[in-house]
Coordinates of C-alpha atoms in Angstrom, one line a residue:
Chain B
M2 CA 21.6 6.3 -14.1
N3 CA 17.8 7.6 -14.7
A4 CA 16.0 11.0 -14.1
L5 CA 13.5 9.8 -12.2
V6 CA 15.5 8.1 -10.0
T7 CA 18.2 10.4 -9.7
E8 CA 15.3 12.9 -8.7
L9 CA 14.6 10.8 -5.7
Q10 CA 17.9 10.2 -4.8
Q11 CA 18.3 14.0 -4.3
E12 CA 14.6 14.5 -2.1
F13 CA 15.7 11.6 0.1
A14 CA 19.5 12.2 -0.1
A15 CA 19.8 12.2 4.4
Q16 CA 16.9 9.0 4.1
I17 CA 19.4 7.0 2.0
E18 CA 22.6 4.6 2.8
E19 CA 23.4 3.5 -0.1
T20 CA 22.9 3.5 -4.1
G21 CA 24.1 0.7 -6.5
E22 CA 23.1 -0.7 -9.4
L23 CA 22.2 -4.6 -10.0
L24 CA 22.8 -5.3 -13.4
G25 CA 21.3 -2.1 -15.0
K26 CA 18.8 -2.1 -12.8
P27 CA 19.1 1.3 -9.8
V28 CA 19.5 0.3 -6.2
V29 CA 18.5 2.4 -3.4
R30 CA 19.0 1.5 0.6
L31 CA 16.8 3.1 3.0
R32 CA 16.4 3.8 6.6
R33 CA 13.2 2.3 7.4
E34 CA 12.1 5.3 8.6
A35 CA 12.0 6.6 5.8
L36 CA 10.8 3.4 3.8
V37 CA 6.5 4.9 3.7
S38 CA 7.5 9.0 2.9
F39 CA 10.1 7.5 0.0
C40 CA 7.3 4.2 -1.4
Q41 CA 4.8 7.5 -1.9
A42 CA 7.2 9.9 -3.3
A43 CA 8.3 7.0 -5.6
K44 CA 4.8 6.2 -6.7
A45 CA 3.7 9.9 -7.4
K46 CA 6.4 10.3 -9.6
G47 CA 5.4 7.0 -11.7
F48 CA 6.7 3.9 -10.2
D49 CA 3.1 1.9 -10.3
F50 CA 4.0 -1.5 -10.0
L51 CA 4.8 -3.2 -6.9
A52 CA 6.3 -6.7 -8.5
C53 CA 7.8 -8.2 -5.8
L54 CA 9.0 -8.2 -2.2
T55 CA 11.8 -10.5 -1.2
G56 CA 12.6 -11.2 2.6
V57 CA 15.7 -12.0 3.3
D58 CA 17.7 -13.6 6.3
R59 CA 21.3 -11.7 7.1
P60 CA 22.7 -13.8 10.1
H61 CA 26.0 -12.0 9.9
E62 CA 24.3 -8.6 10.5
R63 CA 21.7 -9.9 12.6
S64 CA 19.5 -8.9 10.6
L65 CA 16.3 -9.2 7.9
E66 CA 16.2 -7.4 4.4
A67 CA 13.5 -6.8 2.8
I68 CA 13.8 -5.9 -1.1
Y69 CA 11.2 -4.0 -2.8
N70 CA 11.2 -4.0 -7.3
L71 CA 9.5 -1.5 -8.0
Y72 CA 8.6 -1.1 -12.1
S73 CA 6.7 2.1 -13.5
Y74 CA 4.2 0.9 -16.7
K75 CA 5.0 4.5 -18.1
H76 CA 8.4 5.2 -18.1
R77 CA 9.4 1.5 -18.6
Q78 CA 11.9 1.6 -15.3
H79 CA 12.9 -0.6 -12.9
L80 CA 13.7 0.6 -9.3
I81 CA 14.8 -1.9 -6.1
V82 CA 14.3 -0.6 -3.0
K83 CA 16.6 -2.1 0.2
T84 CA 15.9 -1.7 4.1
R85 CA 16.7 -3.5 6.8
C86 CA 15.6 -4.0 10.2
P87 CA 17.7 -5.8 13.2
Y88 CA 16.7 -9.0 14.7
H89 CA 15.8 -8.0 18.3
D90 CA 13.0 -5.7 16.8
P91 CA 12.0 -6.9 13.0
V92 CA 9.9 -4.1 12.4
L93 CA 9.2 -2.3 9.4
D94 CA 6.3 -0.3 8.4
S95 CA 3.9 -1.8 5.6
V96 CA 3.7 0.0 2.4
S97 CA 0.5 -1.5 1.3
S98 CA -1.4 1.9 1.7
V99 CA 1.0 2.6 -1.2
W100 CA 0.5 -0.6 -3.6
K101 CA -2.4 -3.4 -2.6
A102 CA -0.1 -5.8 -3.9
A103 CA 1.4 -5.5 -1.2
I104 CA -0.7 -6.9 1.0
F105 CA -0.4 -10.7 0.1
L106 CA 3.4 -10.3 -0.6
E107 CA 3.8 -8.3 2.9
R108 CA 1.8 -11.6 4.7
E109 CA 3.9 -14.1 2.9
T110 CA 7.1 -12.6 3.7
F111 CA 6.4 -11.7 7.5
D112 CA 5.3 -15.9 7.0
L113 CA 8.1 -17.2 6.0
V114 CA 10.8 -14.7 7.2
G115 CA 9.0 -13.2 9.8
I116 CA 9.3 -9.5 9.3
R117 CA 6.3 -7.9 11.1
F118 CA 4.5 -5.2 9.4
R119 CA 3.4 -2.2 11.3
D120 CA -0.4 -1.0 10.0
H121 CA -0.6 -3.8 7.6
P122 CA -4.5 -4.1 7.3
D123 CA -4.6 -8.2 8.2
L124 CA -0.8 -9.8 9.2
R125 CA -1.9 -12.9 9.6
R126 CA 0.4 -16.1 7.9
I127 CA -0.9 -16.7 4.4
L128 CA 0.7 -20.1 3.7
L129 CA 1.6 -21.5 7.0
P130 CA -1.2 -22.4 9.5
E131 CA -1.7 -20.0 12.1
P132 CA -0.4 -21.7 15.0
W133 CA 3.0 -22.8 13.2
Q134 CA 6.2 -22.5 14.9
G135 CA 9.3 -20.2 13.5
H136 CA 9.9 -19.2 10.1
P137 CA 11.3 -21.1 7.6
L138 CA 13.0 -19.3 5.6
R139 CA 15.6 -18.1 8.5
K140 CA 18.5 -19.3 7.7
D141 CA 18.3 -21.2 11.6
Y142 CA 15.0 -22.6 11.1
P143 CA 15.2 -26.5 12.4
L144 CA 14.6 -28.4 9.2
E145 CA 14.7 -31.8 11.9
R146 CA 12.2 -30.5 14.0
E147 CA 9.1 -31.9 11.7
Q148 CA 5.8 -30.4 12.7
F149 CA 2.3 -31.9 12.8
V150 CA -1.0 -30.1 11.9
N151 CA -4.1 -31.5 13.2
K152 CA -7.3 -29.8 14.3
D153 CA -8.8 -29.0 18.1
A154 CA -12.3 -30.0 19.0
Q155 CA -12.9 -26.6 18.0
G156 CA -11.7 -27.1 14.5
R157 CA -8.9 -24.5 14.8
D158 CA -5.4 -26.0 13.4
V159 CA -2.9 -27.0 16.3
V160 CA 0.6 -27.8 15.4
S161 CA 2.5 -30.4 17.5
F162 CA 5.8 -31.5 17.7
D163 CA 4.7 -35.4 17.7
S164 CA 2.7 -37.0 14.8
T165 CA 1.0 -39.3 17.2
E166 CA -1.0 -36.3 18.7
G167 CA -4.6 -36.1 18.6
W168 CA -4.8 -39.4 16.6
Chain Y
M12 CA -26.5 -3.9 -8.4
T13 CA -30.1 -4.4 -7.5
E14 CA -31.1 -7.4 -4.8
P15 CA -33.7 -9.8 -6.0
Y16 CA -32.4 -12.3 -4.7
T17 CA -32.5 -10.9 -0.4
V18 CA -35.1 -12.9 1.2
E19 CA -36.5 -9.9 3.5
A20 CA -36.8 -12.5 6.1
Q21 CA -33.1 -13.8 6.2
S22 CA -32.9 -9.9 7.5
K23 CA -29.2 -8.6 7.0
D24 CA -27.8 -11.8 9.2
L25 CA -25.1 -13.0 6.6
L26 CA -24.6 -17.2 6.1
V27 CA -21.1 -18.8 5.9
L28 CA -21.0 -20.5 3.9
N29 CA -17.2 -22.9 2.6
M30 CA -16.5 -23.3 -0.4
G31 CA -13.2 -25.7 -0.9
P32 CA -10.5 -26.8 -0.4
Q33 CA -12.1 -29.7 -2.3
H34 CA -14.6 -28.6 -4.7
P35 CA -14.2 -29.1 -8.9
S36 CA -14.9 -25.2 -9.6
T37 CA -12.1 -24.0 -6.8
H38 CA -9.2 -25.6 -9.7
G39 CA -7.4 -27.2 -6.6
V40 CA -7.4 -26.9 -3.2
L41 CA -8.1 -22.8 -3.1
R42 CA -10.8 -22.1 -0.3
L43 CA -12.7 -19.7 -0.2
I44 CA -14.9 -18.3 2.8
L45 CA -18.1 -16.6 1.7
K46 CA -20.3 -14.9 3.6
I47 CA -23.5 -14.4 1.7
D48 CA -26.6 -12.4 2.0
G49 CA -29.5 -15.2 0.0
E50 CA -28.0 -15.4 -3.4
I51 CA -25.6 -12.1 -3.0
V52 CA -21.6 -12.7 -1.9
R53 CA -20.8 -10.1 0.5
E54 CA -17.4 -10.9 1.6
V55 CA -15.3 -13.1 0.6
Q56 CA -12.3 -14.8 2.2
P57 CA -9.5 -16.7 0.6
V58 CA -7.5 -19.2 2.2
I59 CA -4.4 -20.9 0.7
G60 CA -1.8 -22.6 1.3
Y61 CA -3.2 -26.4 1.1
L62 CA -0.1 -26.9 -1.5
H63 CA 2.8 -25.4 0.3
R64 CA 6.0 -27.4 -0.3
G65 CA 8.2 -24.6 1.1
M66 CA 10.1 -24.7 -2.5
E67 CA 11.7 -21.4 -1.9
K68 CA 13.5 -23.2 1.3
L69 CA 14.4 -26.5 -0.9
A70 CA 15.9 -24.4 -3.2
E71 CA 18.8 -23.0 -1.1
L72 CA 19.0 -27.0 0.1
G73 CA 20.3 -28.1 -3.3
R74 CA 22.9 -26.9 -5.6
Y75 CA 21.9 -24.2 -8.5
P76 CA 20.6 -26.8 -11.1
H77 CA 18.8 -28.8 -8.7
F78 CA 16.1 -26.3 -7.6
I79 CA 15.2 -26.2 -12.3
I80 CA 13.3 -29.6 -11.4
E81 CA 11.7 -28.5 -8.9
C82 CA 11.0 -25.2 -10.8
N83 CA 8.2 -27.6 -13.0
R84 CA 6.3 -28.5 -10.3
A85 CA 5.7 -25.0 -8.8
D86 CA 2.9 -24.1 -11.8
Y87 CA 2.3 -28.3 -12.6
V88 CA 0.0 -26.9 -15.8
A89 CA 2.9 -24.3 -17.1
S90 CA 5.9 -26.2 -16.0
Y91 CA 8.5 -24.6 -18.7
A92 CA 7.5 -21.1 -17.1
Y93 CA 9.3 -21.1 -13.7
E94 CA 12.3 -23.4 -15.4
A95 CA 12.6 -20.3 -17.8
A96 CA 12.9 -17.9 -15.3
Y97 CA 15.1 -19.7 -12.8
V98 CA 17.5 -20.4 -15.8
R99 CA 17.6 -16.9 -16.8
A100 CA 18.2 -15.7 -13.5
V101 CA 21.8 -17.8 -13.3
E102 CA 22.2 -17.2 -16.9
E103 CA 22.2 -12.9 -15.9
L104 CA 24.3 -13.8 -12.5
A105 CA 26.5 -15.7 -13.5
G106 CA 27.0 -14.3 -17.5
L107 CA 25.9 -17.5 -19.3
Q108 CA 25.1 -16.5 -22.8
A109 CA 22.9 -19.6 -24.7
P110 CA 23.5 -19.8 -28.1
P111 CA 20.7 -18.7 -30.7
R112 CA 19.4 -22.4 -31.5
A113 CA 19.3 -23.5 -27.9
Q114 CA 16.8 -19.7 -27.8
Y115 CA 15.1 -20.1 -30.6
I116 CA 14.4 -23.8 -29.0
R117 CA 13.4 -22.3 -25.8
V118 CA 10.8 -20.0 -27.4
I119 CA 9.4 -22.9 -29.1
C120 CA 8.8 -24.9 -25.7
L121 CA 8.0 -22.2 -24.4
E122 CA 5.0 -21.0 -26.2
L123 CA 4.0 -24.9 -27.1
D124 CA 3.8 -24.7 -23.3
R125 CA 1.5 -21.2 -23.2
I126 CA -1.2 -22.5 -25.9
Q127 CA -1.4 -26.0 -23.6
S128 CA -1.6 -24.4 -20.3
H129 CA -4.3 -21.8 -22.2
L130 CA -6.0 -25.0 -23.4
V131 CA -6.1 -26.2 -19.9
W132 CA -7.5 -23.0 -18.9
L133 CA -10.1 -22.9 -21.4
G134 CA -11.4 -26.3 -20.9
T135 CA -11.6 -26.0 -17.1
F136 CA -13.4 -22.8 -17.3
G137 CA -16.3 -24.0 -20.0
L138 CA -16.3 -26.5 -17.4
D139 CA -17.4 -24.2 -14.5
L140 CA -19.6 -22.1 -16.8
G141 CA -21.5 -25.5 -17.8
A142 CA -20.4 -26.1 -21.6
L143 CA -18.7 -29.5 -20.6
N144 CA -18.2 -30.2 -24.7
A145 CA -14.9 -27.6 -24.3
F146 CA -13.4 -29.7 -21.6
W147 CA -13.2 -32.6 -23.7
Y148 CA -11.9 -30.4 -27.0
G149 CA -9.8 -28.3 -25.4
F150 CA -7.5 -31.4 -23.8
R151 CA -7.9 -33.1 -26.7
E152 CA -5.5 -30.8 -28.4
R153 CA -3.7 -30.2 -25.5
E154 CA -2.9 -33.9 -25.6
L155 CA -1.7 -33.0 -29.5
I156 CA 1.7 -31.3 -27.7
L157 CA 2.0 -33.0 -24.9
G158 CA 2.7 -35.8 -27.1
L159 CA 5.6 -33.2 -28.5
Q160 CA 7.1 -32.5 -25.8
Q161 CA 7.7 -35.8 -24.6
E162 CA 9.0 -36.6 -27.7
L163 CA 11.1 -33.6 -27.2
T164 CA 11.8 -33.6 -23.1
G165 CA 11.1 -37.5 -22.6
V166 CA 8.0 -36.4 -20.5
R167 CA 5.0 -35.1 -20.9
M168 CA 4.6 -32.7 -17.9
H169 CA 7.6 -31.7 -15.9
P170 CA 10.5 -31.5 -18.9
N171 CA 13.6 -30.4 -16.8
Y172 CA 14.7 -29.7 -20.2
F173 CA 16.1 -26.2 -19.6
R174 CA 20.1 -25.8 -19.1
F175 CA 22.5 -23.5 -18.0
G176 CA 23.9 -22.2 -21.4
G177 CA 21.8 -23.9 -23.2
V178 CA 19.1 -26.6 -23.6
K179 CA 19.3 -30.7 -23.0
A180 CA 18.8 -32.0 -26.1
D181 CA 18.4 -31.0 -30.2
L182 CA 15.4 -31.6 -31.8
P183 CA 14.8 -35.1 -32.9
R184 CA 14.8 -36.2 -36.3
G185 CA 11.3 -35.4 -37.9
W186 CA 10.2 -32.9 -35.0
A187 CA 9.7 -29.8 -36.7
D188 CA 6.8 -31.5 -39.2
K189 CA 5.7 -33.0 -37.0
A190 CA 5.1 -29.2 -35.1
H191 CA 4.1 -27.5 -38.0
K192 CA 1.2 -30.0 -38.2
V193 CA 0.5 -29.8 -34.9
C194 CA 0.1 -25.8 -35.2
D195 CA -2.3 -25.8 -38.3
E196 CA -4.4 -28.5 -36.6
I197 CA -4.5 -26.0 -33.3
E198 CA -5.2 -22.6 -35.6
R199 CA -8.0 -25.1 -37.3
K200 CA -9.3 -25.7 -33.7
L201 CA -9.3 -22.3 -32.2
D202 CA -11.6 -20.9 -34.7
E203 CA -14.1 -24.0 -33.7
Y204 CA -13.6 -23.4 -30.2
E205 CA -14.5 -19.7 -30.7
E206 CA -17.1 -20.3 -32.7
F207 CA -19.0 -22.6 -29.6
L208 CA -17.8 -20.9 -26.4
A209 CA -18.2 -16.6 -28.0
Q210 CA -21.2 -17.8 -30.2
S211 CA -23.0 -19.6 -27.1
D212 CA -25.6 -17.3 -25.4
T213 CA -25.2 -19.0 -22.0
F214 CA -21.9 -18.4 -22.0
V215 CA -21.6 -14.8 -23.2
M216 CA -24.4 -14.0 -21.1
R217 CA -22.5 -15.5 -17.9
T218 CA -18.9 -13.9 -18.5
R219 CA -19.6 -10.4 -20.0
G220 CA -19.7 -7.6 -17.5
V221 CA -19.1 -9.9 -14.5
G222 CA -16.2 -9.7 -12.3
V223 CA -14.9 -6.2 -14.4
L224 CA -11.2 -5.3 -12.7
T225 CA -10.3 -1.7 -14.2
K226 CA -6.9 -0.8 -15.0
E227 CA -6.1 0.8 -12.2
M228 CA -6.5 -2.0 -9.9
A229 CA -5.0 -4.1 -12.0
I230 CA -1.5 -2.3 -11.7
D231 CA -2.4 -1.5 -7.8
W232 CA -3.5 -5.2 -7.0
G233 CA -0.3 -6.5 -9.1
V234 CA -2.5 -8.2 -11.4
T235 CA 0.0 -9.0 -14.7
G236 CA -0.3 -11.5 -17.3
P237 CA -3.2 -11.9 -19.7
N238 CA -6.0 -10.7 -17.2
A239 CA -3.9 -7.2 -17.1
R240 CA -3.8 -7.3 -20.8
A241 CA -7.9 -7.5 -20.6
S242 CA -7.8 -4.7 -18.5
G243 CA -6.3 -2.4 -21.0
V244 CA -2.3 -3.0 -19.6
D245 CA -0.9 -3.0 -22.7
F246 CA 2.5 -4.8 -21.1
D247 CA 3.9 -8.1 -22.6
L248 CA 7.6 -8.7 -21.3
R249 CA 7.9 -10.4 -24.6
R250 CA 7.6 -8.0 -26.6
D251 CA 8.5 -4.8 -23.9
E252 CA 11.8 -6.6 -22.4
P253 CA 12.6 -9.3 -25.0
Y254 CA 14.9 -12.4 -23.5
F255 CA 15.9 -15.4 -24.9
A256 CA 15.4 -14.3 -28.6
Y257 CA 12.0 -13.1 -28.7
E258 CA 12.8 -10.1 -30.3
E259 CA 13.5 -11.5 -33.9
F260 CA 9.5 -12.8 -33.7
E261 CA 6.6 -11.2 -35.3
F262 CA 3.6 -10.9 -33.3
T263 CA 0.8 -8.7 -31.8
V264 CA 0.3 -8.7 -28.1
P265 CA -4.2 -8.6 -27.7
V266 CA -5.0 -6.0 -25.3
R267 CA -9.3 -5.8 -24.0
T268 CA -10.4 -2.7 -22.5
E269 CA -13.4 -4.2 -20.8
G270 CA -11.9 -6.1 -17.5
D271 CA -14.3 -8.6 -17.5
C272 CA -14.4 -12.3 -18.2
Y273 CA -15.3 -12.4 -21.7
A274 CA -12.3 -10.3 -22.2
R275 CA -10.0 -12.1 -20.4
F276 CA -11.3 -14.9 -22.4
A277 CA -11.0 -13.5 -25.5
V278 CA -7.4 -12.3 -25.2
R279 CA -6.1 -15.9 -23.7
L280 CA -7.8 -17.3 -27.5
E281 CA -6.2 -14.6 -29.2
E282 CA -3.1 -14.9 -27.5
M283 CA -2.6 -18.9 -28.7
R284 CA -3.1 -17.5 -32.3
Q285 CA -0.5 -15.6 -31.9
S286 CA 1.7 -18.8 -30.2
V287 CA 1.3 -20.4 -33.3
R288 CA 2.8 -17.0 -35.4
I289 CA 5.7 -17.5 -33.2
I290 CA 6.3 -21.2 -33.5
R291 CA 5.8 -21.3 -37.1
Q292 CA 8.3 -18.7 -36.9
A293 CA 10.8 -20.1 -35.2
L294 CA 10.8 -23.3 -36.7
A295 CA 11.2 -21.5 -39.9
R296 CA 13.9 -19.5 -39.3
L297 CA 15.7 -22.3 -36.7
P298 CA 19.5 -21.6 -36.9
Q299 CA 22.4 -24.3 -37.0
G300 CA 24.9 -24.8 -34.4
P301 CA 25.5 -26.1 -30.5
I302 CA 22.4 -26.4 -28.2
I303 CA 24.4 -25.7 -25.6
Q304 CA 27.5 -23.1 -24.6
K305 CA 31.1 -24.6 -25.0
G306 CA 32.1 -26.0 -21.7
W307 CA 28.9 -26.0 -20.1
E308 CA 27.3 -29.6 -21.4
R309 CA 28.2 -31.6 -18.2
G310 CA 30.1 -28.7 -16.4
Y311 CA 26.5 -27.0 -14.6
Q312 CA 26.1 -29.2 -12.0
F313 CA 28.9 -27.0 -10.2
L314 CA 28.2 -24.0 -11.6
M315 CA 29.0 -21.1 -8.9
A316 CA 27.1 -17.8 -9.4
P317 CA 29.1 -15.3 -8.5
K318 CA 28.2 -13.1 -5.4
G319 CA 25.6 -10.7 -6.3
E320 CA 21.9 -10.2 -6.8
H321 CA 18.9 -10.9 -9.4
Y322 CA 15.8 -10.3 -10.7
A323 CA 14.9 -11.9 -14.0
R324 CA 10.7 -12.1 -15.4
I325 CA 9.1 -14.3 -17.6
E326 CA 6.2 -13.8 -19.7
G327 CA 4.2 -17.4 -18.3
P328 CA 1.0 -18.3 -19.3
R329 CA -0.6 -16.7 -16.5
G330 CA 1.3 -13.3 -16.0
E331 CA 4.9 -11.9 -14.5
V332 CA 6.8 -15.0 -13.5
G333 CA 9.9 -14.0 -11.5
I334 CA 13.2 -15.1 -9.9
Y335 CA 15.2 -12.7 -7.4
L336 CA 18.2 -14.6 -7.0
I337 CA 20.8 -14.4 -4.0
G338 CA 24.2 -15.8 -4.5
D339 CA 27.0 -15.8 -2.3
G340 CA 29.2 -17.5 -4.8
T341 CA 29.1 -20.9 -3.3
T342 CA 27.7 -23.6 -5.7
F343 CA 24.5 -23.2 -3.1
P344 CA 21.8 -20.2 -4.0
Y345 CA 21.9 -17.9 -1.0
R346 CA 18.4 -17.2 -1.7
V347 CA 15.3 -17.9 -4.3
K348 CA 12.3 -15.8 -4.2
M349 CA 9.3 -17.1 -6.5
R350 CA 7.2 -14.3 -7.7
S351 CA 4.2 -16.0 -8.6
P352 CA 1.7 -14.4 -10.8
C353 CA -1.0 -16.8 -9.5
F354 CA -1.0 -15.5 -6.1
Q355 CA -0.8 -11.6 -6.9
N356 CA -4.4 -12.2 -9.3
L357 CA -5.8 -14.1 -6.6
S358 CA -4.9 -11.3 -4.0
V359 CA -7.5 -9.1 -6.0
L360 CA -10.5 -11.6 -6.2
P361 CA -12.4 -10.7 -3.0
E362 CA -12.6 -7.3 -4.4
L363 CA -14.5 -8.7 -7.3
M364 CA -16.6 -10.8 -6.0
R365 CA -17.5 -8.9 -3.5
N366 CA -21.7 -8.0 -4.2
N367 CA -21.8 -10.5 -7.0
L368 CA -24.2 -13.6 -7.3
I369 CA -22.7 -17.5 -5.9
A370 CA -22.7 -18.4 -9.4
D371 CA -20.2 -15.6 -10.7
V372 CA -18.1 -16.3 -7.8
V373 CA -17.3 -19.4 -9.9
A374 CA -17.2 -17.5 -13.4
I375 CA -14.5 -14.8 -12.1
N376 CA -12.3 -17.6 -10.2
G377 CA -12.2 -19.5 -13.0
S378 CA -11.8 -16.7 -15.6
F379 CA -8.5 -15.8 -13.6
D380 CA -6.8 -19.1 -15.1
L381 CA -5.1 -20.1 -11.0
V382 CA -2.6 -23.0 -10.3
M383 CA -2.5 -23.8 -6.9
G384 CA 0.8 -25.1 -7.1
C385 CA 1.8 -21.7 -8.7
V386 CA -0.1 -19.8 -5.8
D387 CA 1.0 -21.7 -2.8
R388 CA 4.9 -23.1 -4.5

């Protein structure tokens, strides 16, 4: 295991629930309270690039998982950070203050998976229209219930379940 | 920037101007809401999602190989990019290894694809800046490559050619000679393009010093690929994290430090030359042997990736194309996250466009080579 990651693990030993490896990339599972402070420390250690943010629905654990792929251009080192939040309180702290790349990624994760990011500068839906019902990448999202987007008199998007509404 | 364009009478009231989604310079269905003060853009708000097809959800509904065909449609200008990333992710998760000949054919396909994607970009970027001839020429040479692709895969644009553990079909007889000829032709034409764009005063004036992206900004906002390399980020996955057979080829990674639209143009032009170099080497040293791992010629439909997670990334024509794949031991992927380079590159645009002229919005947008299918997925 790389020295950088070991240092981080020692520093945050109390907040780390689990460590492991995914095909050679070190993985750290964090308590969600420690996410931002861990990310700040990781960035200070050289993890300057947030490559990917994946939101995953885990119905068996009744929780939503967020997976952050970090990369350090300087040290050529990967780090995967995972954290999760329960269904009844799907809130994580935003890391957009650490990496600007998170602004769009967190909006996308909010839109499709439904994790709300606290202190995000502009947390709105990004790919789907604002009044859309539900978050499609949840496993219990009803695929057979079609939604139709139209405009109201003010030009705002409206969503209905009836394809003929507004025509 | 000084403000010679501000009309005093307009005071500081900002006018809201809608650009797109149907606009020739937004390359698809990008919508930009501009708040303008005279000719100067004070605030830009991108609105995306017009081409959202829910691909990540579709991935969960089909078996593993079904998603290859979706991948082609994600970035429809460079169809091989997502296909390669997805196939790589599944192969590495399932522990498959493609034979050397298949790896070489993949490299040839990816590099041909990079050239044709950059040619589309070159054409449309020239068109945005008023150089109409670039469009015709770029598409003329692209047609040569599409012809090669059609001969190899049966279709011009959405190949569905990579398989888990190899590729679908071997090179047809005489294909390699044709590919050599196309390489010669492209290389000759690239000098021509450089001549008529880089020596055009209009083109240089509208690109040099416009939309400067610093190295720190590029890394912080997650900008990758040629756009980052034009800002001094000396990183290319083909060289620094080689996949398929890239470690066996000699090529240089063009890097510029200016970070303006002209640097992005120059980096892409040089990248096409390097791609030609890689294709020539691959064709000359193409190993003999099978094109798909034994036992996987037909059996890939029922691939069962093990329980596990993997993030695989490749260097697409627009930057880092990544697939975060979660398998749960069945024939269906549990979750496929598509890391889109265009999505991340787009996020920095409002920062670059702020306090520039409206005309420069078009130049900056064009220089970033956004494909809306890749942004919205």
